[in-house]
Short mmCIF file of C-alpha atoms and ligand atoms in Angstrom, two decimals:
data_model
loop_
_atom_site.label_atom_id
_atom_site.label_comp_id
_atom_site.label_asym_id
_atom_site.label_seq_id
_atom_site.Cartn_x
_atom_site.Cartn_y
_atom_site.Cartn_z
CA MET A 1 0.00 0.00 0.00
CA LEU A 2 1.54 3.31 -0.99
CA ASN A 3 0.79 5.66 1.87
CA ARG A 4 0.06 9.24 0.91
CA ARG A 5 0.81 11.59 3.83
CA ASN A 6 -1.77 14.38 3.85
CA PHE A 7 -3.07 16.65 6.51
CA LEU A 8 -5.62 15.01 8.67
CA ALA A 9 -7.82 17.64 10.27
CA ALA A 10 -7.58 17.83 14.00
CA ALA A 11 -10.43 15.48 14.39
CA VAL A 12 -12.07 16.16 17.66
CA GLY A 13 -14.73 13.61 18.43
CA VAL A 14 -17.98 15.51 18.48
CA ALA A 15 -20.11 15.08 21.57
CA ALA A 16 -22.24 11.98 21.73
CA ALA A 17 -25.57 12.39 20.05
CA GLY A 18 -28.94 12.30 21.65
CA ALA A 19 -31.81 10.32 20.17
CA LEU A 20 -32.73 11.28 16.64
CA THR A 21 -36.32 12.38 16.18
CA ALA A 22 -38.13 11.03 13.16
CA CYS A 23 -37.11 12.19 9.68
CA ALA A 24 -39.71 14.36 8.00
CA LYS A 25 -39.64 13.91 4.21
CA SER A 26 -40.44 17.36 2.83
CA ASP A 27 -40.07 16.53 -0.88
CA ALA A 28 -38.31 14.12 -3.25
CA GLY A 29 -34.57 14.31 -2.73
CA SER A 30 -34.61 16.15 0.58
CA SER A 31 -35.08 15.23 4.24
CA THR A 32 -34.74 16.71 7.71
CA SER A 33 -33.41 14.81 10.71
CA SER A 34 -33.51 16.57 14.04
CA GLY A 35 -30.65 16.58 16.48
CA GLY A 36 -30.61 15.35 20.03
CA SER A 37 -29.58 16.87 23.31
CA ASP A 38 -26.05 17.90 22.33
CA SER A 39 -26.19 21.47 21.07
CA GLY A 40 -22.90 21.31 19.24
CA GLY A 41 -21.69 24.15 21.41
CA SER A 42 -24.56 26.58 20.81
CA GLY A 43 -25.90 26.37 24.36
CA GLY A 44 -28.91 24.07 24.27
CA LYS A 45 -30.19 24.53 20.68
CA ALA A 46 -28.93 21.86 18.26
CA ILE A 47 -26.85 23.22 15.38
CA ASN A 48 -29.02 23.51 12.28
CA LEU A 49 -27.00 22.33 9.24
CA GLY A 50 -28.23 22.62 5.65
CA PHE A 51 -26.43 20.19 3.31
CA SER A 52 -26.77 20.09 -0.49
CA GLN A 53 -25.42 16.87 -2.01
CA VAL A 54 -24.39 16.45 -5.68
CA GLY A 55 -26.62 13.44 -6.29
CA SER A 56 -26.39 9.65 -6.02
CA GLU A 57 -24.35 8.94 -9.17
CA SER A 58 -21.79 6.54 -7.74
CA GLY A 59 -20.88 4.22 -4.90
CA TRP A 60 -18.55 6.93 -3.64
CA ARG A 61 -21.43 9.42 -3.42
CA THR A 62 -23.63 6.98 -1.53
CA ALA A 63 -20.88 6.35 1.03
CA ASN A 64 -20.30 10.10 1.31
CA SER A 65 -24.00 10.81 1.96
CA ASP A 66 -24.19 8.03 4.56
CA SER A 67 -21.12 9.42 6.32
CA VAL A 68 -22.59 12.95 6.47
CA LYS A 69 -25.94 11.70 7.81
CA GLU A 70 -24.41 9.36 10.40
CA ALA A 71 -21.95 12.00 11.62
CA ALA A 72 -24.69 14.65 11.93
CA LYS A 73 -26.73 12.19 14.00
CA GLU A 74 -23.70 11.40 16.17
CA ALA A 75 -23.12 15.14 16.66
CA GLY A 76 -26.74 15.78 17.62
CA TYR A 77 -27.24 18.32 14.81
CA THR A 78 -30.47 19.02 12.95
CA LEU A 79 -29.58 18.07 9.36
CA LYS A 80 -31.50 19.32 6.33
CA PHE A 81 -30.24 17.14 3.44
CA SER A 82 -31.04 17.48 -0.26
CA ASP A 83 -29.97 15.39 -3.30
CA ALA A 84 -29.56 17.60 -6.39
CA GLN A 85 -29.53 14.72 -8.90
CA GLN A 86 -26.34 16.23 -10.37
CA LYS A 87 -28.11 19.49 -11.34
CA GLN A 88 -26.56 22.81 -10.29
CA GLU A 89 -29.92 24.58 -10.34
CA ASN A 90 -31.21 22.13 -7.72
CA GLN A 91 -28.23 22.85 -5.48
CA ILE A 92 -28.74 26.61 -5.83
CA SER A 93 -32.42 26.34 -4.90
CA ALA A 94 -31.58 24.08 -1.95
CA ILE A 95 -29.03 26.62 -0.67
CA ARG A 96 -31.61 29.39 -1.07
CA SER A 97 -34.12 27.36 0.93
CA TYR A 98 -31.55 26.88 3.71
CA ILE A 99 -30.99 30.65 3.74
CA ALA A 100 -34.75 31.22 3.99
CA GLN A 101 -34.92 28.72 6.87
CA LYS A 102 -32.09 30.60 8.60
CA VAL A 103 -29.92 27.51 9.21
CA ASP A 104 -26.76 28.02 11.29
CA VAL A 105 -24.32 26.65 8.68
CA ILE A 106 -24.59 25.61 5.02
CA ALA A 107 -22.38 22.84 3.61
CA PHE A 108 -22.37 21.50 0.05
CA SER A 109 -20.40 19.56 -2.54
CA PRO A 110 -20.54 21.73 -5.70
CA VAL A 111 -21.39 19.62 -8.75
CA VAL A 112 -19.30 21.94 -10.96
CA VAL A 113 -16.72 24.63 -10.12
CA THR A 114 -18.38 27.72 -11.64
CA GLY A 115 -21.66 29.62 -11.16
CA TRP A 116 -21.80 29.91 -7.35
CA ASP A 117 -20.89 33.54 -6.58
CA ALA A 118 -24.46 34.90 -6.60
CA VAL A 119 -25.98 32.37 -4.20
CA LEU A 120 -22.91 32.40 -1.95
CA LYS A 121 -23.20 36.21 -1.72
CA GLU A 122 -26.82 35.72 -0.59
CA ALA A 123 -25.59 33.37 2.16
CA ARG A 124 -22.97 35.94 3.21
CA THR A 125 -25.60 38.69 3.31
CA ALA A 126 -27.69 36.41 5.53
CA LYS A 127 -24.57 35.93 7.72
CA ILE A 128 -24.68 32.13 7.24
CA PRO A 129 -21.19 30.59 6.94
CA VAL A 130 -20.62 28.15 4.06
CA VAL A 131 -18.38 25.06 4.20
CA LEU A 132 -17.42 23.21 0.99
CA THR A 133 -17.09 19.43 1.19
CA ASP A 134 -15.54 17.07 -1.36
CA ARG A 135 -15.39 19.43 -4.34
CA SER A 136 -14.19 23.05 -4.65
CA VAL A 137 -15.49 26.09 -6.51
CA GLU A 138 -13.79 28.73 -8.67
CA THR A 139 -14.43 32.19 -7.20
CA SER A 140 -12.56 35.48 -7.11
CA ASP A 141 -14.01 36.23 -3.67
CA GLU A 142 -12.33 33.92 -1.15
CA SER A 143 -14.62 35.20 1.62
CA LEU A 144 -17.61 33.38 0.08
CA TYR A 145 -16.74 30.14 1.87
CA VAL A 146 -14.87 29.36 5.08
CA THR A 147 -13.09 26.11 4.23
CA LEU A 148 -12.98 23.02 1.99
CA VAL A 149 -13.08 19.55 3.58
CA GLY A 150 -11.92 17.22 0.81
CA SER A 151 -9.23 15.47 -1.20
CA ASP A 152 -6.43 16.82 -3.39
CA PHE A 153 -7.71 15.73 -6.80
CA THR A 154 -4.60 16.94 -8.67
CA ALA A 155 -2.49 14.71 -6.43
CA GLU A 156 -4.89 11.84 -7.14
CA GLY A 157 -4.29 12.30 -10.89
CA GLU A 158 -0.52 12.33 -10.32
CA ARG A 159 -0.78 9.23 -8.14
CA ALA A 160 -2.75 7.48 -10.90
CA ALA A 161 0.04 8.12 -13.40
CA VAL A 162 2.72 7.01 -10.94
CA ILE A 163 0.88 3.79 -10.11
CA LEU A 164 0.31 3.16 -13.84
CA GLU A 165 4.11 3.04 -14.22
CA LYS A 166 4.11 0.26 -11.59
CA VAL A 167 1.22 -1.56 -13.31
CA LEU A 168 2.99 -1.48 -16.69
CA ALA A 169 6.20 -2.82 -15.15
CA THR A 170 4.33 -5.61 -13.33
CA ALA A 171 2.53 -6.56 -16.56
CA GLY A 172 5.86 -6.57 -18.41
CA HIS A 173 4.32 -4.17 -20.93
CA LYS A 174 6.44 -3.49 -24.01
CA GLY A 175 5.85 -0.84 -26.68
CA GLU A 176 3.53 2.14 -26.92
CA VAL A 177 1.06 2.97 -24.13
CA LYS A 178 -2.22 4.01 -25.75
CA ILE A 179 -4.47 5.44 -23.06
CA ALA A 180 -8.24 5.91 -23.06
CA GLN A 181 -9.40 8.36 -20.38
CA LEU A 182 -12.90 8.23 -18.90
CA GLU A 183 -13.36 11.71 -17.43
CA GLY A 184 -15.68 12.61 -14.57
CA THR A 185 -18.54 15.09 -14.86
CA THR A 186 -17.65 17.95 -17.22
CA GLY A 187 -16.73 21.04 -15.22
CA ALA A 188 -16.44 19.20 -11.90
CA ALA A 189 -13.30 19.80 -9.80
CA PRO A 190 -12.32 16.10 -9.61
CA ALA A 191 -12.59 15.75 -13.40
CA ILE A 192 -10.56 18.88 -14.14
CA GLU A 193 -7.91 18.26 -11.51
CA ARG A 194 -7.45 14.49 -11.95
CA ALA A 195 -6.90 14.99 -15.68
CA LYS A 196 -4.44 17.81 -14.95
CA GLY A 197 -2.46 15.79 -12.41
CA PHE A 198 -2.24 12.74 -14.67
CA LYS A 199 -1.11 14.86 -17.63
CA THR A 200 1.57 16.63 -15.55
CA VAL A 201 3.31 13.32 -14.76
CA MET A 202 2.77 12.01 -18.29
CA ASP A 203 4.30 15.13 -19.90
CA ARG A 204 7.19 15.14 -17.44
CA GLN A 205 8.12 11.46 -17.51
CA HIS A 206 6.47 9.80 -20.55
CA LYS A 207 6.45 12.38 -23.34
CA ASP A 208 7.65 9.80 -25.86
CA ASP A 209 5.97 6.53 -24.87
CA TRP A 210 2.54 7.38 -23.41
CA LYS A 211 -0.32 8.92 -25.39
CA ILE A 212 -3.91 9.68 -24.43
CA VAL A 213 -5.53 8.61 -27.70
CA VAL A 214 -9.13 9.31 -26.62
CA SER A 215 -10.78 11.10 -23.71
CA GLN A 216 -14.44 11.75 -22.90
CA THR A 217 -16.76 12.16 -19.92
CA GLY A 218 -18.71 9.20 -18.58
CA ASP A 219 -20.27 11.49 -15.94
CA PHE A 220 -18.96 9.36 -13.05
CA THR A 221 -21.67 6.70 -13.68
CA ARG A 222 -21.46 2.98 -14.58
CA ALA A 223 -23.83 3.46 -17.52
CA GLY A 224 -21.71 6.34 -18.78
CA GLY A 225 -18.50 4.35 -18.45
CA LYS A 226 -19.96 1.38 -20.33
CA GLN A 227 -21.44 3.46 -23.17
CA VAL A 228 -18.34 5.63 -23.72
CA MET A 229 -15.89 2.70 -23.46
CA ALA A 230 -17.87 0.80 -26.10
CA ALA A 231 -17.51 3.81 -28.41
CA PHE A 232 -13.80 4.09 -27.57
CA LEU A 233 -13.24 0.44 -28.58
CA GLN A 234 -14.98 1.07 -31.91
CA SER A 235 -12.87 4.13 -32.74
CA ASN A 236 -9.61 3.04 -31.09
CA PRO A 237 -9.38 -0.78 -31.02
CA ASP A 238 -5.65 -0.61 -30.14
CA ILE A 239 -6.23 1.02 -26.70
CA ASN A 240 -4.11 -0.90 -24.11
CA VAL A 241 -4.70 1.24 -20.98
CA LEU A 242 -7.80 2.78 -19.40
CA PHE A 243 -7.51 5.61 -16.87
CA ALA A 244 -10.96 6.04 -15.28
CA HIS A 245 -11.66 9.02 -12.99
CA ASN A 246 -13.78 6.77 -10.77
CA ASP A 247 -14.48 3.09 -10.06
CA ASP A 248 -18.09 3.23 -11.23
CA MET A 249 -17.05 4.24 -14.75
CA ALA A 250 -14.29 1.61 -14.69
CA ILE A 251 -16.85 -1.06 -13.74
CA GLY A 252 -19.10 0.02 -16.60
CA ALA A 253 -16.11 0.01 -18.96
CA ILE A 254 -15.23 -3.55 -17.90
CA GLN A 255 -18.63 -4.69 -19.19
CA ALA A 256 -17.93 -3.02 -22.56
CA ILE A 257 -14.41 -4.48 -22.77
CA GLU A 258 -15.69 -8.00 -22.10
CA ALA A 259 -18.54 -7.51 -24.61
CA ALA A 260 -15.85 -6.69 -27.18
CA GLY A 261 -14.16 -10.02 -26.43
CA LYS A 262 -11.18 -8.49 -24.61
CA LYS A 263 -9.80 -9.17 -21.12
CA PRO A 264 -9.94 -6.19 -18.70
CA GLY A 265 -6.81 -6.07 -16.55
CA LYS A 266 -4.86 -7.99 -19.23
CA ASP A 267 -5.57 -6.78 -22.81
CA ILE A 268 -6.48 -3.39 -21.39
CA LEU A 269 -4.77 -2.43 -18.12
CA ILE A 270 -7.05 -0.35 -15.87
CA VAL A 271 -6.21 2.31 -13.26
CA SER A 272 -9.12 3.88 -11.41
CA ILE A 273 -9.84 6.30 -8.54
CA ASP A 274 -12.12 6.04 -5.47
CA GLY A 275 -11.63 2.62 -3.85
CA VAL A 276 -15.29 1.61 -3.39
CA LYS A 277 -15.99 -2.01 -2.46
CA ASP A 278 -17.05 -3.00 -6.00
CA GLY A 279 -13.81 -1.53 -7.30
CA PHE A 280 -11.86 -3.75 -4.91
CA VAL A 281 -13.95 -6.78 -5.96
CA ALA A 282 -13.10 -6.11 -9.63
CA MET A 283 -9.44 -5.67 -8.68
CA SER A 284 -9.44 -8.95 -6.72
CA GLU A 285 -10.84 -10.62 -9.85
CA GLY A 286 -7.90 -9.24 -11.87
CA LYS A 287 -10.09 -6.82 -13.90
CA ILE A 288 -8.72 -3.58 -12.42
CA ASN A 289 -4.94 -3.30 -11.96
CA ALA A 290 -4.69 -0.46 -9.42
CA ILE A 291 -6.91 1.94 -7.49
CA VAL A 292 -6.05 5.40 -6.14
CA GLU A 293 -8.15 5.91 -3.02
CA CYS A 294 -10.40 8.97 -2.64
CA ASN A 295 -11.92 8.94 0.83
CA PRO A 296 -15.70 9.67 0.95
CA LEU A 297 -16.00 9.29 4.73
CA LEU A 298 -15.86 13.04 5.33
CA GLY A 299 -18.77 13.21 7.80
CA PRO A 300 -16.85 13.34 11.12
CA GLN A 301 -14.36 15.94 9.82
CA LEU A 302 -17.26 18.00 8.44
CA MET A 303 -19.19 18.00 11.72
CA ASP A 304 -16.05 18.96 13.63
CA VAL A 305 -15.51 21.90 11.28
CA VAL A 306 -19.19 22.92 11.44
CA LYS A 307 -18.98 23.06 15.23
CA LYS A 308 -15.85 25.25 15.11
CA VAL A 309 -17.25 27.53 12.39
CA HIS A 310 -20.50 27.94 14.30
CA ALA A 311 -18.53 28.85 17.42
CA GLY A 312 -16.57 31.44 15.42
CA GLU A 313 -13.28 29.55 15.74
CA LYS A 314 -10.60 29.77 13.04
CA VAL A 315 -10.24 26.68 10.82
CA GLU A 316 -7.74 25.70 8.11
CA ARG A 317 -8.64 26.87 4.61
CA TRP A 318 -8.36 23.31 3.22
CA ILE A 319 -8.77 20.22 5.39
CA LYS A 320 -7.46 17.25 3.41
CA THR A 321 -8.20 13.59 3.95
CA GLU A 322 -5.75 10.73 4.37
CA GLU A 323 -5.70 8.35 1.38
CA SER A 324 -3.73 5.35 0.12
CA ASP A 325 -3.15 3.57 -3.18
CA TYR A 326 -3.63 -0.13 -3.89
CA THR A 327 -2.35 -2.55 -6.55
CA GLN A 328 -3.98 -5.83 -7.56
CA ASP A 329 -1.78 -8.00 -5.30
CA GLN A 330 -3.16 -6.13 -2.27
CA ALA A 331 -6.85 -6.30 -3.23
CA LYS A 332 -7.86 -9.59 -1.60
CA ALA A 333 -6.25 -8.74 1.76
CA ALA A 334 -7.65 -5.20 1.78
CA LEU A 335 -11.23 -6.09 0.74
CA PRO A 336 -12.58 -7.28 4.14
CA ASN A 337 -11.42 -4.06 5.81
CA ARG A 338 -12.90 -1.64 3.30
CA LYS A 339 -15.33 0.72 5.06
CA TYR A 340 -17.18 1.85 1.91
C1 GZL B 1 -14.51 12.86 -5.56
C2 GZL B 1 -15.99 12.87 -5.87
C3 GZL B 1 -16.26 12.11 -7.12
C4 GZL B 1 -15.92 10.62 -7.01
C5 GZL B 1 -16.99 10.03 -7.85
O1 GZL B 1 -14.27 13.48 -4.35
O2 GZL B 1 -16.44 14.21 -6.04
O3 GZL B 1 -17.66 12.19 -7.41
O4 GZL B 1 -14.62 10.31 -7.46
C6 GZL B 1 -18.18 10.84 -7.41
O5 GZL B 1 -17.20 8.65 -7.66
O6 GZL B 1 -19.26 10.68 -8.25
#
């Protein structure tokens, strides 16, 4: 396991939660769960947290949502949670509804990096602090959010290229490396930054022998990965490596590769990012060659930050998560201990 040293936020266990009152479903894609006795430091009243989630597009996202909900319950916060089904307009309207409800803190994972200044200015005017989780935004006004709790996606792209070197050596690969890239959601921070990180290492160390022959978004979904990989194999039958920005697209691509009569993990070497359980299963079956971990279990760190922000304490501008990288020989041993 290649350990990647990153900051780990000073994780202070949040106070034990009280009982959770029943969830009240207000409309499709959103829910409210009320906190218990612990006020999260606001003297009796439970912290009211509004959270807008990207959607439910991948195994990573499901694990991330579960982590946020469980940690909010543990912390005794009142959590208003909405699923935007990967639509920015749904996230913007959810944030506006949290502003109207006068929540104490707003947290969200921005589906894409641009188009947030207006609604974040409305939150600032309402004096509601905003915490980014998972993905970042592009803004000229740094005061529009307090901190980002999430991974370094550029580093993940670099790690993917570095571990591909190891995969090629282990496979005894000779000759040109013709790479197909399945990109994440167009305009999303992980898609932009993973591609950038991978290309940086490729340009620096493999200018002459690696080439990305085709690259397209599969929108982080299994269906997208399968559909786009099938098209790749039609247009570029000599592809011998797949770099997938997440496991779900890699798993979809595996179906397309097998349908084309080729062996994933052998005829086409596969490097992916996330580290969800199904990714590890595919790796243990020899169909994925290496996985760069991207940790979705951000809930406890997020609740710790929310408590500090609500109490007016200073927090780091970027709170990174600890992540590792895995090659095929480690998959079987690691699988039973995977937490997502
Ligand atoms: C990364 C996260 C990405 C995952 C995908 O932090 O934003 O979105 O890599 C998920 O699986 O859909």
